[in-house]
Structure formats: C-alpha cells, structure tokens
C-alpha atoms as one frame of an Amber mdcrd trajectory, in Angstrom:
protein
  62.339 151.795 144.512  65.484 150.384 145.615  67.355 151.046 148.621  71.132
 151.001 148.973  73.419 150.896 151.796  77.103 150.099 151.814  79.581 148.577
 154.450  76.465 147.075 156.195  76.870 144.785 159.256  74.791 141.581 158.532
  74.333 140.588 162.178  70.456 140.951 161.747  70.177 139.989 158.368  70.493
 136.017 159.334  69.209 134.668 161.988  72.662 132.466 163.342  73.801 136.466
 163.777  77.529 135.476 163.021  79.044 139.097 163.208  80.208 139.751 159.601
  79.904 142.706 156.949  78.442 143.200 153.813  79.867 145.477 151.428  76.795
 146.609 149.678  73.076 145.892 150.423  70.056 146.511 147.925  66.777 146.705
 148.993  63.901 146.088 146.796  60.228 146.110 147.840  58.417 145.876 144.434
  58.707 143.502 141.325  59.114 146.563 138.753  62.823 146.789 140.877  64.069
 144.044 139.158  64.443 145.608 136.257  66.836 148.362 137.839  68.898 146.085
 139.268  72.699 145.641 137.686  73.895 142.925 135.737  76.413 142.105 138.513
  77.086 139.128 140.385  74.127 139.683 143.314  73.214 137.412 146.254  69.369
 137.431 147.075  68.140 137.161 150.567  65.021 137.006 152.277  65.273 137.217
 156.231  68.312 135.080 156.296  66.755 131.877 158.168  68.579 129.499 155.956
  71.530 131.782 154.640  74.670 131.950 157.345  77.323 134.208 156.770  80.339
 132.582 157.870  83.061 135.899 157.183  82.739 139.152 155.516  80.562 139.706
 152.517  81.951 141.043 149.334  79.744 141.047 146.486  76.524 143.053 146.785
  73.100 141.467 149.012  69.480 141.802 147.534  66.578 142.014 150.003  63.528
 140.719 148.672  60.911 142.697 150.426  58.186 142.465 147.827  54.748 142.067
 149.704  51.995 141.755 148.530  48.645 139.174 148.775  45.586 138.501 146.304
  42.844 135.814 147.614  40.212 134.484 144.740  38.046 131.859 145.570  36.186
 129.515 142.923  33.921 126.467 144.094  36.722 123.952 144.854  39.632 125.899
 145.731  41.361 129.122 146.763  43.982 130.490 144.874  46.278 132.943 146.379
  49.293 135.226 145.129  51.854 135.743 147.145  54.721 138.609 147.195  57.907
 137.071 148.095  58.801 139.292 150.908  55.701 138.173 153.133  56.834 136.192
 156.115  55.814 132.441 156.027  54.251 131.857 159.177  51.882 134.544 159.250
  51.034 133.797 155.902  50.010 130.152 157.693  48.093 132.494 160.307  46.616
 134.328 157.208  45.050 131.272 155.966  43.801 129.728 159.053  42.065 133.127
 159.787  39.954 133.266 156.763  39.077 129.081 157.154  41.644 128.369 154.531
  43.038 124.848 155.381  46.014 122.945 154.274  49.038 125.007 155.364  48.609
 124.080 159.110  51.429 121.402 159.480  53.967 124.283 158.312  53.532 126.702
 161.179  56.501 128.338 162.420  58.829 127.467 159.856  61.354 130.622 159.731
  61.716 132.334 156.307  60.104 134.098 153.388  57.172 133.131 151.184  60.092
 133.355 148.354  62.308 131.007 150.700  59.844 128.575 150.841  59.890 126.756
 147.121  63.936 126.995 146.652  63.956 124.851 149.981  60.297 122.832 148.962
  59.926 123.256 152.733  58.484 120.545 154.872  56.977 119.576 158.140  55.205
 116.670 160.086  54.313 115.022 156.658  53.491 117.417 154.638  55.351 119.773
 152.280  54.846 122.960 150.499  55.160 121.940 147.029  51.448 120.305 147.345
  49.839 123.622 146.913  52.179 125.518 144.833  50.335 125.935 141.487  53.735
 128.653 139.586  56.401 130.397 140.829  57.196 133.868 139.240  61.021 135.018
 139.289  62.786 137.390 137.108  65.312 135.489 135.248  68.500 136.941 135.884
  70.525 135.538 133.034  67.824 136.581 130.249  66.541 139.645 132.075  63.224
 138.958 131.734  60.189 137.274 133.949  59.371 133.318 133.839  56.592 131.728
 135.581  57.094 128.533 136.465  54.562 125.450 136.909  54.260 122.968 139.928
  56.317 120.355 137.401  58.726 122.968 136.052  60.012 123.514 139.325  61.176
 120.022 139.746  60.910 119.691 143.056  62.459 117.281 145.243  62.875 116.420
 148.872  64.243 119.937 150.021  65.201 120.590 146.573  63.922 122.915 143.463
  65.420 124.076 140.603  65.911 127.582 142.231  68.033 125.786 145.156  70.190
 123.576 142.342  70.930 126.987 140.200  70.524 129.665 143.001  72.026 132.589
 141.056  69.556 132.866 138.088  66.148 133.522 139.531  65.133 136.098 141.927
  61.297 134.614 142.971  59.111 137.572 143.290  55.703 135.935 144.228  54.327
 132.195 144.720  51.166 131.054 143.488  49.286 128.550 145.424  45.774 126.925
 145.287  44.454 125.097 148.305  41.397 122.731 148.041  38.549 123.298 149.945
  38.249 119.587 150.445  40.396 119.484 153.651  42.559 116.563 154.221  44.181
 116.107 157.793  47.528 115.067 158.201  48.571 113.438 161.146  50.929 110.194
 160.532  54.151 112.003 161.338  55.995 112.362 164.924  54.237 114.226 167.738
  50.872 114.468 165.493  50.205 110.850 165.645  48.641 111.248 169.547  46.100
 113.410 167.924  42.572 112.455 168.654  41.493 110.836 165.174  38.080 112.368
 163.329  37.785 114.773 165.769  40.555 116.608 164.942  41.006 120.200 162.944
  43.396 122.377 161.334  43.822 124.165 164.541  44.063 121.533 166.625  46.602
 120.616 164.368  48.286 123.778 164.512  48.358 124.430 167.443  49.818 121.225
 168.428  52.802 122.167 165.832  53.397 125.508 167.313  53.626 124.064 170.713
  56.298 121.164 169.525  58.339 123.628 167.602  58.542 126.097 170.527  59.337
 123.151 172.874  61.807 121.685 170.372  63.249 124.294 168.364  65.133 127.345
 170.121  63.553 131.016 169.003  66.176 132.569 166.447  65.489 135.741 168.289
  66.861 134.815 171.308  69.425 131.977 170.641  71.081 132.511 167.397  70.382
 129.939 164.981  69.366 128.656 160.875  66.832 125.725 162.272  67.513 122.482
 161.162  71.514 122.617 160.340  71.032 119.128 158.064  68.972 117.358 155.993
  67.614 114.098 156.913  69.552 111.853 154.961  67.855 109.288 152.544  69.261
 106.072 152.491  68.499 102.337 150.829  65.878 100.185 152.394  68.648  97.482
 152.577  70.953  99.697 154.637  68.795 100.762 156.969  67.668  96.748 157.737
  71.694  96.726 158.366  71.463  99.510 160.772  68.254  98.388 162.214  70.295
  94.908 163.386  72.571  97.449 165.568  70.271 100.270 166.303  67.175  98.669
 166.915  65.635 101.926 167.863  66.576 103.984 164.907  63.347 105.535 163.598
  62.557 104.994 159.869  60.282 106.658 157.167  59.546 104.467 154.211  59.738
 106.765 150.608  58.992 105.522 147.090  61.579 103.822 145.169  62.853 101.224
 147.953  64.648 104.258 150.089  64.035 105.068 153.692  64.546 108.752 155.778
  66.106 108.671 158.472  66.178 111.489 161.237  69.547 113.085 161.342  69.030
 114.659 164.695  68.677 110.647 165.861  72.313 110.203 164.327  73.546 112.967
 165.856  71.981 112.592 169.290  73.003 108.854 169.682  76.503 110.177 169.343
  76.522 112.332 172.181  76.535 115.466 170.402  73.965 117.178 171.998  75.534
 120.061 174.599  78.718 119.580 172.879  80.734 122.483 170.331  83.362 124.671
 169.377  84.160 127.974 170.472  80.539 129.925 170.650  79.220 127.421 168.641
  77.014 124.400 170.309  74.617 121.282 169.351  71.258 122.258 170.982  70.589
 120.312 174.247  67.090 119.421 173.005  67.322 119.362 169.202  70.137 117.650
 168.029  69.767 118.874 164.460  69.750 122.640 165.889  73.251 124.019 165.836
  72.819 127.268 168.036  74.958 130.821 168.088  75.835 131.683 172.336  77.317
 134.549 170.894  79.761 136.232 169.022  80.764 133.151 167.660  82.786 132.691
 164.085  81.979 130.722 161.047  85.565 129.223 161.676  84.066 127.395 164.892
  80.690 126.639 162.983  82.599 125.225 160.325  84.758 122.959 162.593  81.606
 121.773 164.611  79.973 120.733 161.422  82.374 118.858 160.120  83.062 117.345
 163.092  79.919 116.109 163.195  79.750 114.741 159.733  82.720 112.801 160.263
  81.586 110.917 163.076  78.014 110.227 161.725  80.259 108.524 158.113  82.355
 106.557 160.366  79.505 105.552 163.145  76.677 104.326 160.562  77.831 105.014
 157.024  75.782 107.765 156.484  76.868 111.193 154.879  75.010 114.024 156.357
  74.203 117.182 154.083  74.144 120.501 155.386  70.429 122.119 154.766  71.824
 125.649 155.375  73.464 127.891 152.921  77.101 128.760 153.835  78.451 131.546
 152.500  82.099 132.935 153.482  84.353 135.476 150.956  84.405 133.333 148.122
  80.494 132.649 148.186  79.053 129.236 148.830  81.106 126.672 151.240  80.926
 123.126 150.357  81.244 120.608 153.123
C-alpha cells in the first residue's frame, strides 16, 4: 500500500538534517507498490544517509520501506534475500547472530540494504559486492522487474550501475550468498593490531564498531552523511611524486598500476579539521566527516565543500569527488 503525504519537512528524512521541504512523499513498504507508482519523475530514498538535501524539494520522494528476510542454507553457503528497506547494520547483527560470517568488517555503515549496492559499500578491506549474488529492482523506464547478476551490476570502487543511472531502478531486495568457509580480513587500518589466528568475526566486529564510534560522529546526534568524499584513486607514479614531499602520506596499492589514497589525510594535512562555514564544520576527529551544528544551509555546505576541493587541486594535484548525493531544486548538484 502506498502512503502519501504532501508539503513534508525532510529534516528527518537525511541524516545531515538540512531543514528543507518536500513537496510530496510516497511511501511504499511492499514490492507489489511498484506497480502503482506514477510514471513521473520520482526520487527514491532509503533513510537518507548518503542523500543531502541542500534546498527545498520539488518533485515527489519514494521511501523504500520494503522489509523483508529469507535465510536458506546448502552445504557451502548461505543464501539470503533481502527487502530493501531493512537497515544495514542490523542486518550485519542478523548474520553474526545466527554464526553467519563475512559481513563483519561492514558494521555500522549508515543506510539501507537497497543503499548498499548503488554505493558497492566498503570498509577496512572489504566490500559488499563480494557476497552479492543479484539485485532485484523494478525498472522504471520499462515498467517491469530485472534481476541483476554480481557482473551485471558492474560494480566498481563505490560505483554500480544503479549509482551511474540513478533514476531507472528502484532496488527492492538484494540477494547475497556468504560462504561458510570464513576468511578473516584484517590488512586494513586499525584491524592490522589484531591478534593473528586467534582472531574471529566478533573480535573483528567489535573492534570496527568501537573505531567507527570513536571516529565517526553518530548522525543522531551531530548531523551528518558519513564520509563527505571518496578516496581518490590516483597513478602509482604520482603518488611516488607526492611521496618525495609527503613522506607520510598513506598509500593503498590497487590493480592496474593505481594507488588510494585517504582523502581525510588530504584534508587533515591542510588544516581543515575544526574549520567551516556558517553551521557547517570539518569534524575535529574525522577529516572526511563534514558535520551539521545546526540549522545550517546547503548554501554553507556547498561553500565548505568546494572550498575544500580547491585547496586539495592546488596543494597535491588531486581532485576530490564528493561520495554524497546533493540534491537542491533542480535535482542533483555537480561539484
């Protein structure tokens, strides 16, 4: 059944809480909804963790509440179905319940199940696209369902082919299959202290949670859409460049002779960190955290981010991309 509301304030639909209206909201909490909904120009949300609203709102919102989750198990693997609606993390808690092992290095990211193959979201070395077996998604332009493979949904380093054409598929559930064989991962950042054979996926977990709470500021109580950019990728050869001024500059070797490069590093060793405009500030511990101290405006958000893009270009020839999704009057804001 689908739920509408008109002239709705979006304050609590994303999480940097810029105050802003929308001028129609739809709510759907099943996939048989999709078929009801108008051929009009619709923006889909899920709980607005990587969606900021920088002014007013006018063409109608979609709330993907579809819930919804099947476990099967077979002798290698278990395969679960999962409604788009469901909230990530305690789909993470979900798994590590029932002994289900593989999802650990994700805890706490913000967002929807449905959120989490547009972004192919990643953390501490691992990234979601290694268990997604399909994607379902009604297919906007054809009005019909498509499920996509693991290869058909080309993804990339927080990239998909639902982020690159964002207004044709509403996802309605995600597929994934998780091994049984468990395989730690522990070579990124803050995991790499971890003690070796010994270690499990709640050790692992746990350690997660306690670095993201430490590092990352709680949306509920200081507005924000996590990390603000991506890390950029850059050629080996420029980073050897860099390397002969920053000596410190962390690294992370990738296939085909390219190296990522934390932009919260970049932005840090600028002095950004404290800094802002208006309501609008870089986080004093996470440089790549651009938080809300409330109202704020998505005319100071703007400014800051640009700002800061600017001065990363000139400082070490690097252009930063925004991770977020803007979205003003006139829809999507390019930087």
């Amino acid at each position: 059944m689908i739920t509408t509301h008109r002239n709705v304030p979006l304050i609590n639909l994303h999480t940097f809480q810029l105050p802003s209206l929308g001028s129609e909201v739809r709510e759907i909490d099943d996939e048989s909804d999709c078929l009801k909904l108008p051929q009009d120009n619709y923006y889909v949300l899920g709980e607005g963790s990587n969606t900021v609203f920088t002014e007013n709102f006018g063409r109608p919102i979609v709330l993907n509440k579809i819930k919804g989750i099947t476990l099967e198990e077979t002798y290698s693997d278990w395969k679960l179905t999962i409604g788009a609606g469901e909230n990530w993390h305690k789909l993470v808690v979900y798994c590590l319940q029932r002994d289900i092992f593989g999802l650990e290095n994700l805890a706490l990211i913000p967002g929807t199940v449905g959120a989490a193959p547009v972004q192919n979201i990643g953390a501490y070395g691992r990234e979601v696209s290694e268990f997604i077996q399909s994607v379902r998604a009604w297919d906007r332009q054809v009005l019909e369902f498509v499920e996509f493979n693991n290869q058909e949904c080309q993804f990339g380093y927080r990239d998909s082919i639902f982020k690159r054409n964002p207004e044709r598929w509403l996802i309605t559930s995600v597929t994934f299959v998780i091994s049984k064989t468990w395989r730690r991962e522990m070579s990124y950042g803050e995991l790499q202290s971890l003690n070796g054979d010994e270690v499990n996926a709640f050790d692992i977990f746990e350690r997660v949670v306690a670095v993201r709470t430490h590092k990352l500021p709680d949306p509920k109580t200081t507005p924000n859409a996590g990390s603000f950019f991506k890390n950029p990728v850059i050629p080996a050869r420029h980073y050897q460049d860099l390397l002969s001024e920053y000596d410190d500059l962390p690294g992370y070797p990738i296939p085909n002779d390219l190296v990522k490069v934390p932009a919260g590093w970049l932005i840090d060793r600028l002095g950004w960190k404290r800094k802002g405009c208006g309501d609008i500030l870089v986080h004093p511990q996470q440089a790549l955290v651009l938080v809300n101290t409330k109202p704020g405006s998505g005319h100071d958000l703007l400014a800051l981010a640009q700002s800061i893009v600017r001065s990363v270009a000139e400082a070490f020839q690097i252009q930063l991309e925004v991770e977020v999704r803007l979205l003003g009057p006139s829809d999507l804001i390019e930087m």
